[in-house]
Coordinates of C-alpha atoms in Angstrom, one line a residue:
M763 CA 125.9 -50.2 -42.3
T764 CA 129.7 -50.4 -42.3
A765 CA 131.2 -49.4 -39.0
R766 CA 133.7 -46.5 -39.1
R767 CA 137.1 -47.4 -37.7
W768 CA 138.2 -45.0 -35.1
L769 CA 142.0 -44.6 -35.3
L770 CA 143.4 -43.3 -32.1
A771 CA 146.5 -41.1 -32.1
D772 CA 148.7 -44.2 -31.3
Q773 CA 147.0 -46.4 -34.0
L774 CA 148.2 -44.7 -37.1
G775 CA 149.8 -47.5 -39.1
P776 CA 148.2 -49.5 -42.0
H777 CA 147.9 -52.6 -39.8
F778 CA 145.1 -50.9 -37.8
L779 CA 142.8 -51.1 -40.9
D780 CA 141.3 -54.2 -42.5
D781 CA 141.3 -52.9 -46.1
D782 CA 141.8 -49.8 -48.3
R783 CA 138.0 -49.0 -48.4
Q784 CA 137.2 -48.9 -44.8
P785 CA 135.8 -45.5 -43.5
V786 CA 137.8 -43.9 -40.8
L787 CA 137.3 -41.6 -37.8
L788 CA 140.1 -39.4 -36.5
I789 CA 139.6 -37.3 -33.4
E790 CA 141.8 -34.4 -32.5
T791 CA 141.5 -33.0 -29.0
R792 CA 143.8 -31.4 -26.4
E793 CA 142.8 -34.4 -24.2
M794 CA 145.3 -36.4 -26.2
L795 CA 148.1 -34.5 -24.5
G796 CA 146.8 -35.0 -20.9
R797 CA 146.4 -32.5 -18.2
R798 CA 150.0 -31.8 -17.4
S799 CA 152.6 -29.8 -19.3
T800 CA 153.7 -31.9 -22.3
H801 CA 157.0 -31.6 -24.2
R802 CA 156.5 -29.3 -27.1
Q803 CA 158.0 -31.7 -29.6
K804 CA 155.8 -34.5 -28.3
A805 CA 152.7 -32.4 -28.9
H806 CA 153.9 -31.5 -32.3
L807 CA 154.6 -35.2 -33.2
L808 CA 151.2 -36.3 -32.1
L809 CA 149.3 -33.7 -34.0
S810 CA 151.5 -34.0 -37.1
A811 CA 151.1 -37.8 -37.2
L812 CA 147.4 -37.6 -36.8
R813 CA 147.0 -35.0 -39.5
H814 CA 149.4 -36.7 -41.9
R815 CA 147.2 -39.9 -41.5
A816 CA 144.2 -37.8 -42.3
A817 CA 145.8 -36.5 -45.4
E818 CA 146.8 -40.0 -46.5
L819 CA 143.2 -41.3 -46.1
G820 CA 141.6 -38.3 -47.9
D821 CA 137.8 -38.6 -48.2
R822 CA 137.8 -41.9 -46.3
A823 CA 138.6 -40.0 -43.1
L824 CA 136.1 -38.0 -41.0
V825 CA 138.2 -35.7 -38.8
V826 CA 136.4 -34.3 -35.7
R827 CA 138.0 -31.6 -33.5
A828 CA 136.4 -31.3 -30.1
D829 CA 137.3 -30.6 -26.5
T830 CA 137.0 -34.3 -25.4
Y831 CA 136.7 -37.7 -26.9
R832 CA 133.1 -38.0 -25.6
D833 CA 132.1 -34.7 -27.3
A834 CA 133.6 -35.9 -30.5
L835 CA 131.9 -39.4 -30.4
A836 CA 128.5 -37.8 -29.7
R837 CA 128.9 -35.9 -33.1
V838 CA 129.4 -39.1 -35.2
D839 CA 126.5 -40.8 -36.8
G840 CA 126.4 -44.6 -37.3
P841 CA 128.4 -47.4 -35.7
V842 CA 132.0 -47.0 -34.7
E843 CA 134.6 -49.6 -33.9
V844 CA 138.0 -49.1 -32.4
C845 CA 141.0 -51.5 -31.8
H846 CA 141.6 -52.0 -28.1
P847 CA 143.0 -48.7 -26.7
T848 CA 146.3 -48.6 -25.0
S849 CA 145.1 -46.7 -22.0
R850 CA 142.5 -47.5 -19.4
T851 CA 141.0 -44.0 -19.6
V852 CA 140.3 -44.2 -23.4
L853 CA 139.1 -47.8 -23.0
E854 CA 136.5 -46.7 -20.5
I855 CA 135.4 -43.9 -22.8
A856 CA 135.1 -46.2 -25.8
G857 CA 133.3 -48.9 -23.7
S858 CA 130.7 -46.5 -22.3
A859 CA 129.9 -44.8 -25.6
E860 CA 126.8 -45.8 -27.5
A861 CA 127.4 -47.6 -30.9
V862 CA 131.1 -48.1 -30.2
T863 CA 132.5 -51.6 -30.5
V864 CA 135.9 -52.4 -29.0
L865 CA 138.0 -54.9 -31.0
P866 CA 140.9 -56.9 -29.9
P867 CA 144.3 -55.1 -29.6
R868 CA 146.6 -54.7 -32.5
G869 CA 150.2 -53.6 -32.6
F870 CA 151.4 -56.3 -30.3
V871 CA 152.4 -59.9 -30.9
T872 CA 151.1 -61.6 -27.8
D873 CA 147.5 -61.4 -26.4
Q874 CA 146.1 -61.0 -23.0
A875 CA 144.7 -64.5 -22.7
E876 CA 148.0 -65.9 -23.6
F877 CA 149.8 -63.9 -20.9
A878 CA 147.1 -64.6 -18.3
A879 CA 147.4 -68.4 -19.0
W880 CA 151.2 -68.1 -18.5
A881 CA 151.0 -65.8 -15.4
D882 CA 148.3 -67.9 -13.7
Q883 CA 150.0 -71.2 -13.8
P884 CA 150.1 -73.0 -10.4
R885 CA 153.2 -72.3 -8.3
R886 CA 154.1 -69.3 -10.5
G887 CA 156.4 -67.1 -8.6
P888 CA 157.0 -63.4 -9.2
L889 CA 156.4 -62.5 -12.9
R890 CA 159.8 -62.1 -14.6
M891 CA 160.4 -60.8 -18.0
E892 CA 163.1 -63.4 -18.8
E893 CA 160.7 -66.3 -18.1
W894 CA 158.0 -64.6 -20.2
Y895 CA 160.4 -63.9 -23.0
R896 CA 161.6 -67.5 -23.2
H897 CA 157.9 -68.7 -23.2
A898 CA 156.9 -66.1 -25.9
C899 CA 159.9 -67.0 -28.1
R900 CA 158.9 -70.7 -28.0
R901 CA 155.2 -69.9 -28.5
H902 CA 155.8 -67.6 -31.5
R903 CA 158.9 -69.3 -32.8
V904 CA 161.2 -66.4 -32.5
L905 CA 165.0 -67.2 -32.4
T906 CA 164.0 -70.8 -31.6
D907 CA 167.2 -72.3 -33.0
G908 CA 169.5 -69.9 -31.2
P909 CA 169.9 -68.7 -27.6
A910 CA 167.4 -66.0 -26.8
E911 CA 170.1 -64.1 -24.9
P912 CA 173.7 -64.8 -26.0
G913 CA 175.5 -63.9 -22.8
R914 CA 176.5 -60.5 -21.5
A915 CA 179.9 -60.1 -23.1
R916 CA 178.9 -56.8 -24.7
R917 CA 179.4 -55.2 -21.2
A918 CA 183.1 -55.4 -22.0
A919 CA 182.8 -53.2 -25.1
T920 CA 184.8 -50.0 -25.1
T921 CA 182.9 -47.1 -23.6
R922 CA 185.1 -44.2 -24.7
T923 CA 183.8 -44.2 -28.2
T924 CA 183.9 -42.0 -31.2
P925 CA 180.6 -41.7 -33.0
L926 CA 179.7 -44.8 -35.1
E927 CA 180.8 -44.3 -38.7
V928 CA 177.5 -45.0 -40.4
P929 CA 175.4 -42.9 -42.7
P930 CA 172.9 -40.7 -40.9
P931 CA 169.3 -41.9 -40.8
P932 CA 166.9 -40.6 -43.5
A933 CA 166.1 -37.0 -42.8
V934 CA 162.6 -36.0 -41.7
V935 CA 161.5 -33.1 -43.9
E936 CA 158.8 -30.9 -42.5
D937 CA 155.9 -29.9 -44.8
A938 CA 152.8 -27.7 -44.8
I939 CA 151.1 -29.9 -42.2
D940 CA 154.0 -29.4 -39.8
A941 CA 153.9 -25.7 -40.4
Q942 CA 150.2 -25.6 -39.5
V943 CA 150.8 -27.7 -36.4
R944 CA 153.5 -25.2 -35.2
R945 CA 151.1 -22.3 -35.8
D946 CA 148.4 -24.1 -33.8
L947 CA 150.7 -24.9 -30.9
D948 CA 151.8 -21.3 -30.9
R949 CA 148.2 -20.2 -30.6
W950 CA 147.6 -22.7 -27.8
V951 CA 150.5 -21.1 -25.9
A952 CA 149.0 -17.7 -26.4
E953 CA 145.8 -19.1 -25.0
G954 CA 147.5 -20.3 -21.8
V955 CA 148.5 -23.9 -22.7
R956 CA 152.0 -24.7 -21.3
F957 CA 154.7 -26.9 -22.8
V958 CA 158.1 -28.0 -21.6
G959 CA 161.2 -28.6 -23.7
R960 CA 162.4 -26.7 -26.7
D961 CA 160.6 -26.5 -30.0
G962 CA 162.5 -27.4 -33.1
P963 CA 162.4 -29.1 -36.5
R964 CA 160.5 -32.4 -36.2
Q965 CA 163.1 -35.2 -35.6
H966 CA 160.9 -38.3 -35.3
P967 CA 158.7 -40.0 -38.0
A968 CA 155.1 -38.9 -38.3
T969 CA 154.1 -41.3 -41.1
H970 CA 154.4 -45.0 -41.8
V971 CA 156.6 -44.3 -44.8
E972 CA 159.1 -42.2 -42.7
A973 CA 159.2 -44.8 -40.0
K974 CA 159.7 -47.7 -42.4
A975 CA 162.6 -45.8 -44.0
R976 CA 164.2 -45.3 -40.6
L977 CA 163.7 -49.0 -39.7
R978 CA 165.4 -50.1 -42.9
H979 CA 168.3 -47.9 -42.2
F980 CA 168.6 -49.2 -38.7
L981 CA 168.5 -52.8 -39.8
R982 CA 171.2 -52.2 -42.3
H983 CA 173.6 -49.8 -40.6
R984 CA 173.1 -49.8 -36.8
L985 CA 171.7 -53.2 -35.9
P986 CA 175.1 -54.9 -36.5
E987 CA 176.6 -52.8 -33.7
Y988 CA 173.6 -53.0 -31.3
G989 CA 175.0 -55.8 -29.1
R990 CA 178.3 -53.9 -28.5
F991 CA 176.7 -50.6 -27.8
E992 CA 173.3 -51.4 -26.3
E993 CA 174.3 -50.4 -22.8
V994 CA 176.9 -47.7 -23.7
M995 CA 176.4 -44.0 -23.2
S996 CA 178.4 -41.3 -25.0
A997 CA 178.4 -37.5 -24.9
D998 CA 179.8 -37.5 -28.4
D999 CA 177.1 -39.7 -30.0
P1000 CA 173.5 -39.6 -28.5
L1001 CA 172.3 -42.3 -30.9
L1002 CA 175.1 -44.9 -31.0
A1003 CA 173.5 -48.1 -32.3
H1004 CA 169.9 -47.3 -31.2
S1005 CA 167.1 -47.2 -33.6
V1006 CA 165.3 -44.2 -32.1
L1007 CA 162.0 -45.8 -33.3
S1008 CA 160.3 -46.2 -29.9
S1009 CA 157.9 -43.3 -30.8
S1010 CA 157.1 -44.9 -34.1
F1011 CA 156.1 -48.2 -32.5
N1012 CA 154.2 -46.4 -29.8
L1013 CA 152.3 -44.3 -32.3
G1014 CA 151.4 -47.4 -34.2
L1015 CA 153.3 -46.3 -37.3
L1016 CA 155.3 -49.6 -37.2
D1017 CA 154.0 -53.1 -36.4
P1018 CA 156.6 -54.8 -34.1
E1019 CA 156.2 -58.4 -35.5
P1020 CA 157.5 -57.6 -39.0
A1021 CA 160.4 -55.7 -37.4
V1022 CA 161.2 -58.6 -35.2
R1023 CA 161.1 -61.0 -38.2
A1024 CA 163.3 -58.6 -40.3
A1025 CA 165.9 -58.6 -37.5
E1026 CA 165.8 -62.3 -37.3
R1027 CA 166.2 -62.7 -41.1
A1028 CA 169.3 -60.4 -40.9
W1029 CA 170.8 -63.0 -38.5
R1030 CA 169.7 -66.0 -40.5
T1031 CA 171.2 -64.6 -43.7
G1032 CA 174.5 -63.9 -42.0
R1033 CA 174.4 -60.1 -42.3
V1034 CA 174.1 -59.4 -38.6
P1035 CA 175.5 -61.5 -35.7
L1036 CA 173.2 -63.1 -33.2
A1037 CA 174.9 -61.1 -30.4
A1038 CA 173.4 -58.0 -32.0
V1039 CA 170.0 -59.3 -33.0
A1040 CA 169.1 -61.1 -29.8
P1041 CA 169.3 -58.0 -27.5
F1042 CA 167.3 -55.9 -30.0
V1043 CA 164.6 -58.7 -30.2
R1044 CA 164.7 -59.0 -26.5
Q1045 CA 163.8 -55.3 -26.1
L1046 CA 161.1 -55.1 -28.8
F1047 CA 159.6 -58.6 -28.4
G1048 CA 160.5 -59.4 -24.8
W1049 CA 160.4 -56.2 -22.7
R1050 CA 157.8 -54.3 -24.7
E1051 CA 155.3 -57.1 -24.8
F1052 CA 155.9 -57.8 -21.1
I1053 CA 155.2 -54.3 -19.9
W1054 CA 152.1 -54.1 -22.2
Q1055 CA 150.7 -57.2 -20.7
L1056 CA 151.5 -56.2 -17.1
Y1057 CA 149.6 -53.0 -17.6
W1058 CA 146.4 -54.9 -18.2
Y1059 CA 147.1 -57.9 -15.9
F1060 CA 147.4 -56.0 -12.7
A1061 CA 144.6 -54.1 -11.0
P1062 CA 143.8 -50.7 -12.5
Q1063 CA 144.6 -48.8 -9.3
F1064 CA 148.1 -50.3 -9.1
R1065 CA 150.5 -47.4 -9.2
G1066 CA 153.3 -48.7 -6.9
Q1067 CA 153.7 -48.9 -3.2
D1068 CA 156.5 -46.5 -2.5
W1069 CA 158.2 -49.4 -0.7
L1070 CA 161.4 -47.4 -0.3
A1071 CA 159.6 -44.6 1.3
A1072 CA 160.2 -42.2 -1.6
S1073 CA 158.3 -39.1 -0.7
E1074 CA 160.2 -36.1 -2.1
P1075 CA 158.6 -34.1 -4.9
L1076 CA 160.3 -33.7 -8.2
P1077 CA 162.4 -30.4 -8.1
E1078 CA 161.6 -27.6 -10.4
W1079 CA 164.9 -27.7 -12.3
F1080 CA 164.2 -31.4 -13.3
V1081 CA 160.6 -30.8 -14.2
E1082 CA 161.6 -27.8 -16.4
L1083 CA 164.5 -29.8 -18.0
D1084 CA 167.0 -27.1 -16.9
A1085 CA 170.1 -28.9 -18.0
D1086 CA 172.2 -25.8 -17.7
A1087 CA 171.7 -25.7 -13.9
V1088 CA 173.4 -29.1 -13.6
E1089 CA 177.2 -29.5 -13.3
A1090 CA 177.3 -33.3 -13.2
R1091 CA 178.2 -34.1 -16.9
C1092 CA 176.1 -37.2 -17.3
L1093 CA 172.9 -35.7 -15.9
S1094 CA 173.4 -32.4 -17.7
H1095 CA 173.9 -34.2 -21.0
V1096 CA 171.0 -36.6 -20.7
L1097 CA 168.6 -33.9 -19.4
A1098 CA 169.6 -31.6 -22.3
G1099 CA 168.8 -34.5 -24.7
V1100 CA 165.3 -34.7 -23.3
R1101 CA 165.0 -30.9 -23.5
D1102 CA 166.2 -30.7 -27.1
R1103 CA 164.8 -34.0 -28.6
G1104 CA 162.2 -35.4 -26.2
W1105 CA 164.2 -38.6 -26.2
A1106 CA 167.0 -40.6 -24.5
H1107 CA 168.0 -44.2 -24.9
H1108 CA 167.2 -46.7 -22.2
P1109 CA 170.6 -46.8 -20.4
Q1110 CA 170.4 -43.1 -20.0
R1111 CA 166.8 -43.3 -18.7
L1112 CA 167.6 -46.0 -16.2
L1113 CA 171.2 -45.3 -15.1
V1114 CA 171.2 -41.5 -15.2
L1115 CA 167.6 -40.2 -14.8
G1116 CA 165.8 -42.9 -12.9
N1117 CA 168.9 -43.8 -10.8
Y1118 CA 169.2 -40.2 -9.6
A1119 CA 165.5 -40.0 -8.8
L1120 CA 165.7 -43.2 -6.9
Q1121 CA 168.8 -42.1 -4.9
R1122 CA 167.1 -38.8 -4.0
G1123 CA 163.8 -40.4 -2.9
W1124 CA 161.6 -38.7 -5.4
R1125 CA 158.0 -39.8 -5.7
P1126 CA 157.6 -42.6 -8.2
T1127 CA 154.1 -41.5 -9.3
E1128 CA 155.4 -38.0 -10.1
L1129 CA 158.3 -39.5 -12.0
V1130 CA 156.0 -41.6 -14.1
E1131 CA 154.1 -38.5 -15.2
W1132 CA 157.3 -36.7 -15.9
F1133 CA 158.5 -39.5 -18.2
R1134 CA 155.1 -39.8 -19.9
H1135 CA 154.9 -36.1 -20.7
S1136 CA 158.6 -35.3 -21.4
F1137 CA 159.3 -38.1 -23.9
V1138 CA 158.0 -38.3 -27.4
D1139 CA 157.4 -42.1 -26.8
G1140 CA 155.8 -41.5 -23.4
A1141 CA 152.6 -43.6 -22.8
D1142 CA 151.0 -44.6 -19.5
W1143 CA 151.2 -48.3 -20.3
V1144 CA 155.0 -48.0 -20.9
M1145 CA 156.0 -45.6 -18.2
N1146 CA 153.9 -46.9 -15.3
T1147 CA 155.4 -50.3 -15.3
T1148 CA 158.9 -49.3 -16.4
V1149 CA 159.4 -46.4 -14.0
V1150 CA 157.4 -47.7 -11.0
G1151 CA 158.7 -51.2 -11.3
M1152 CA 162.1 -51.5 -13.0
S1153 CA 163.5 -48.0 -12.3
Q1154 CA 162.1 -47.1 -8.9
Y1155 CA 161.5 -50.6 -7.4
A1156 CA 158.2 -49.3 -6.0
D1157 CA 156.1 -52.3 -7.0
L1158 CA 157.1 -54.9 -4.4
A1159 CA 159.5 -56.6 -6.9
R1160 CA 156.7 -57.4 -9.4
V1161 CA 159.0 -56.4 -12.3
D1162 CA 162.6 -56.5 -11.2
T1163 CA 164.5 -58.3 -8.4
R1164 CA 166.3 -55.3 -7.0
P1165 CA 166.5 -51.5 -7.2
Y1166 CA 168.1 -50.1 -10.3
A1167 CA 170.6 -48.1 -8.2
V1168 CA 174.3 -47.8 -9.2
D1169 CA 177.2 -45.4 -8.3
G1170 CA 179.3 -43.1 -10.4
S1171 CA 182.0 -45.8 -11.0
Y1172 CA 179.4 -48.0 -12.7
I1173 CA 178.3 -45.1 -14.9
D1174 CA 182.0 -44.4 -15.7
E1175 CA 182.4 -48.1 -16.9
L1176 CA 179.6 -47.7 -19.4
S1177 CA 180.1 -44.1 -20.6
D1178 CA 182.6 -41.3 -21.4
Y1179 CA 180.6 -38.8 -19.3
C1180 CA 183.1 -38.8 -16.4
T1181 CA 185.9 -37.5 -18.5
G1182 CA 185.9 -33.7 -18.1
C1183 CA 183.3 -33.8 -15.3
R1184 CA 184.1 -31.7 -12.2
Y1185 CA 183.2 -34.7 -10.0
Q1186 CA 185.2 -37.8 -9.6
P1187 CA 183.3 -41.1 -9.8
Q1188 CA 185.3 -42.9 -7.1
R1189 CA 184.9 -40.1 -4.5
V1190 CA 182.2 -40.5 -1.9
L1191 CA 182.9 -37.5 0.3
G1192 CA 184.1 -33.9 -0.3
D1193 CA 183.6 -31.2 -2.9
L1194 CA 184.7 -33.5 -5.7
A1195 CA 182.5 -36.4 -4.6
C1196 CA 180.3 -37.7 -7.5
P1197 CA 176.6 -37.1 -6.6
Y1198 CA 175.8 -40.5 -7.9
T1199 CA 178.5 -42.2 -5.8
G1200 CA 177.6 -40.3 -2.6
G1201 CA 173.9 -40.6 -3.5
F1202 CA 174.2 -44.4 -4.0
E1203 CA 175.8 -44.9 -0.6
A1204 CA 173.3 -42.7 1.1
F1205 CA 170.5 -44.6 -0.6
L1206 CA 171.8 -47.8 0.8
Q1207 CA 172.2 -46.5 4.3
R1208 CA 168.7 -45.0 4.3
N1209 CA 167.2 -48.3 3.2
R1210 CA 169.6 -50.7 4.8
E1211 CA 166.8 -52.7 6.6
R1212 CA 164.7 -52.9 3.5
L1213 CA 167.6 -54.0 1.3
A1214 CA 169.2 -56.4 3.6
G1215 CA 167.6 -59.4 1.9
D1216 CA 169.2 -58.7 -1.5
P1217 CA 172.6 -60.5 -1.7
R1218 CA 174.3 -57.9 -4.0
L1219 CA 173.1 -54.9 -2.0
A1220 CA 173.8 -56.6 1.3
A1221 CA 177.4 -57.0 0.2
E1222 CA 177.5 -53.4 -0.8
L1223 CA 176.3 -52.4 2.7
A1224 CA 178.8 -54.7 4.4
D1225 CA 181.6 -52.7 2.6
R1226 CA 180.2 -49.5 4.0
D1227 CA 179.6 -50.4 7.6
D1228 CA 181.8 -47.7 9.3
P1229 CA 179.4 -45.6 11.5
E1230 CA 181.5 -42.5 11.2
R1231 CA 181.6 -42.6 7.4
R1232 CA 177.9 -43.5 7.3
E1233 CA 176.9 -40.4 9.2
A1234 CA 179.2 -38.2 7.1
V1235 CA 177.7 -39.5 3.8
L1236 CA 174.1 -39.1 5.0
A1237 CA 174.8 -35.6 6.2
Q1238 CA 176.5 -34.6 2.9
E1239 CA 173.7 -36.0 0.7
E1240 CA 171.0 -34.6 3.0
K1241 CA 172.5 -31.2 2.5
R1242 CA 172.7 -31.7 -1.3
G1243 CA 169.1 -32.9 -1.3
S1244 CA 167.2 -32.3 -4.5
N1245 CA 169.3 -29.3 -5.6
P1246 CA 170.8 -29.5 -9.1
P1247 CA 174.2 -31.4 -8.6

């Protein structure tokens, strides 16, 4: 008897099936959204993508609606197989269910055995993405005849930008499926289910066809500028040169390997410079593969060590995405983007959102859950490693070599946010002091003994060694606390 392929809600692209005759199982449950308040647009995207896939498959698909995955699987006759899930929770459910076979992962280029062989080499020091990326590029012959990372000259790109003059990406057009999803979510709200963020027309692809059209547009129009604008933030253009396809990759609508090869071809044919292609490939093939492998390589209970003694709970205004309560222009703008779109690009996530949480000493584990539920691309395997390790430095340097903490002047270098803001990025003390600049200095002073071994941060501390100033900054930022800046 042919096994029915169970497609999880993040395995919705054609590469998760072996042929066009294979019977399919799709399970719809509120368990997909987790137990915490999820962004309304993320809930809509998940359900819309799952139902669009069901419509595409037609009679091949058995759709089961149940309270939990276990309840749904108990109602399916015959053998079931599923590609390796992306979460430990669902893997445990699949592994413990009768007649369910777990297949190797799909949707990633590298495999777990390959990563373990690299990570377990004798005398291997801390696992670093750059080393893994170089290894993976050689192993899979990606950009092998060009430098994997062509310098950092793009930091010098102008930051006071006007929006890029490129055609808008292909529009997402809602249909009857989206209308029914919206009605169902409204009913859930009436039944007591709580969401965060604003509802609105769907902005992210829910089908392979939509995602592929967005990818083609990115490769043609935005990729050529990616190297210049990868690290830039602008209040006038929330997209800049970013693809905004992270949710499409994380839902399995797109397979990363063809996307990497397409970007590489754009360079080889002379259409796009290597300085643009290499950082995009580094994100999709380097960083994405690295954090996926780390999620499975480390012990399941690993959730960070709070090494920097971060123990403050996330404040209500941040949890509720209340951008209007914030006067700091960068934080207000980025938080509004999360509220309105369920998305922000990675410099905004690290330099504005994560940086502020780090400076204020918010609990990393709570921040992981906030990112996972507030972003349309949120997934445990992504957010745990990225937030705990790279953003909050709470993993004993397993992912990054230093805390991702910067002051307002650094944000001013990479953005146009400080123009028109009531705060001044160079000011540390006083009513006009930037909360990021004062917060950065207070963060250094609170953690001076823990950070003394880092050369860059030790130098920063040496420049701020006046005891009177130290006490003034600490008192100022303690008074500010976790209130909206």
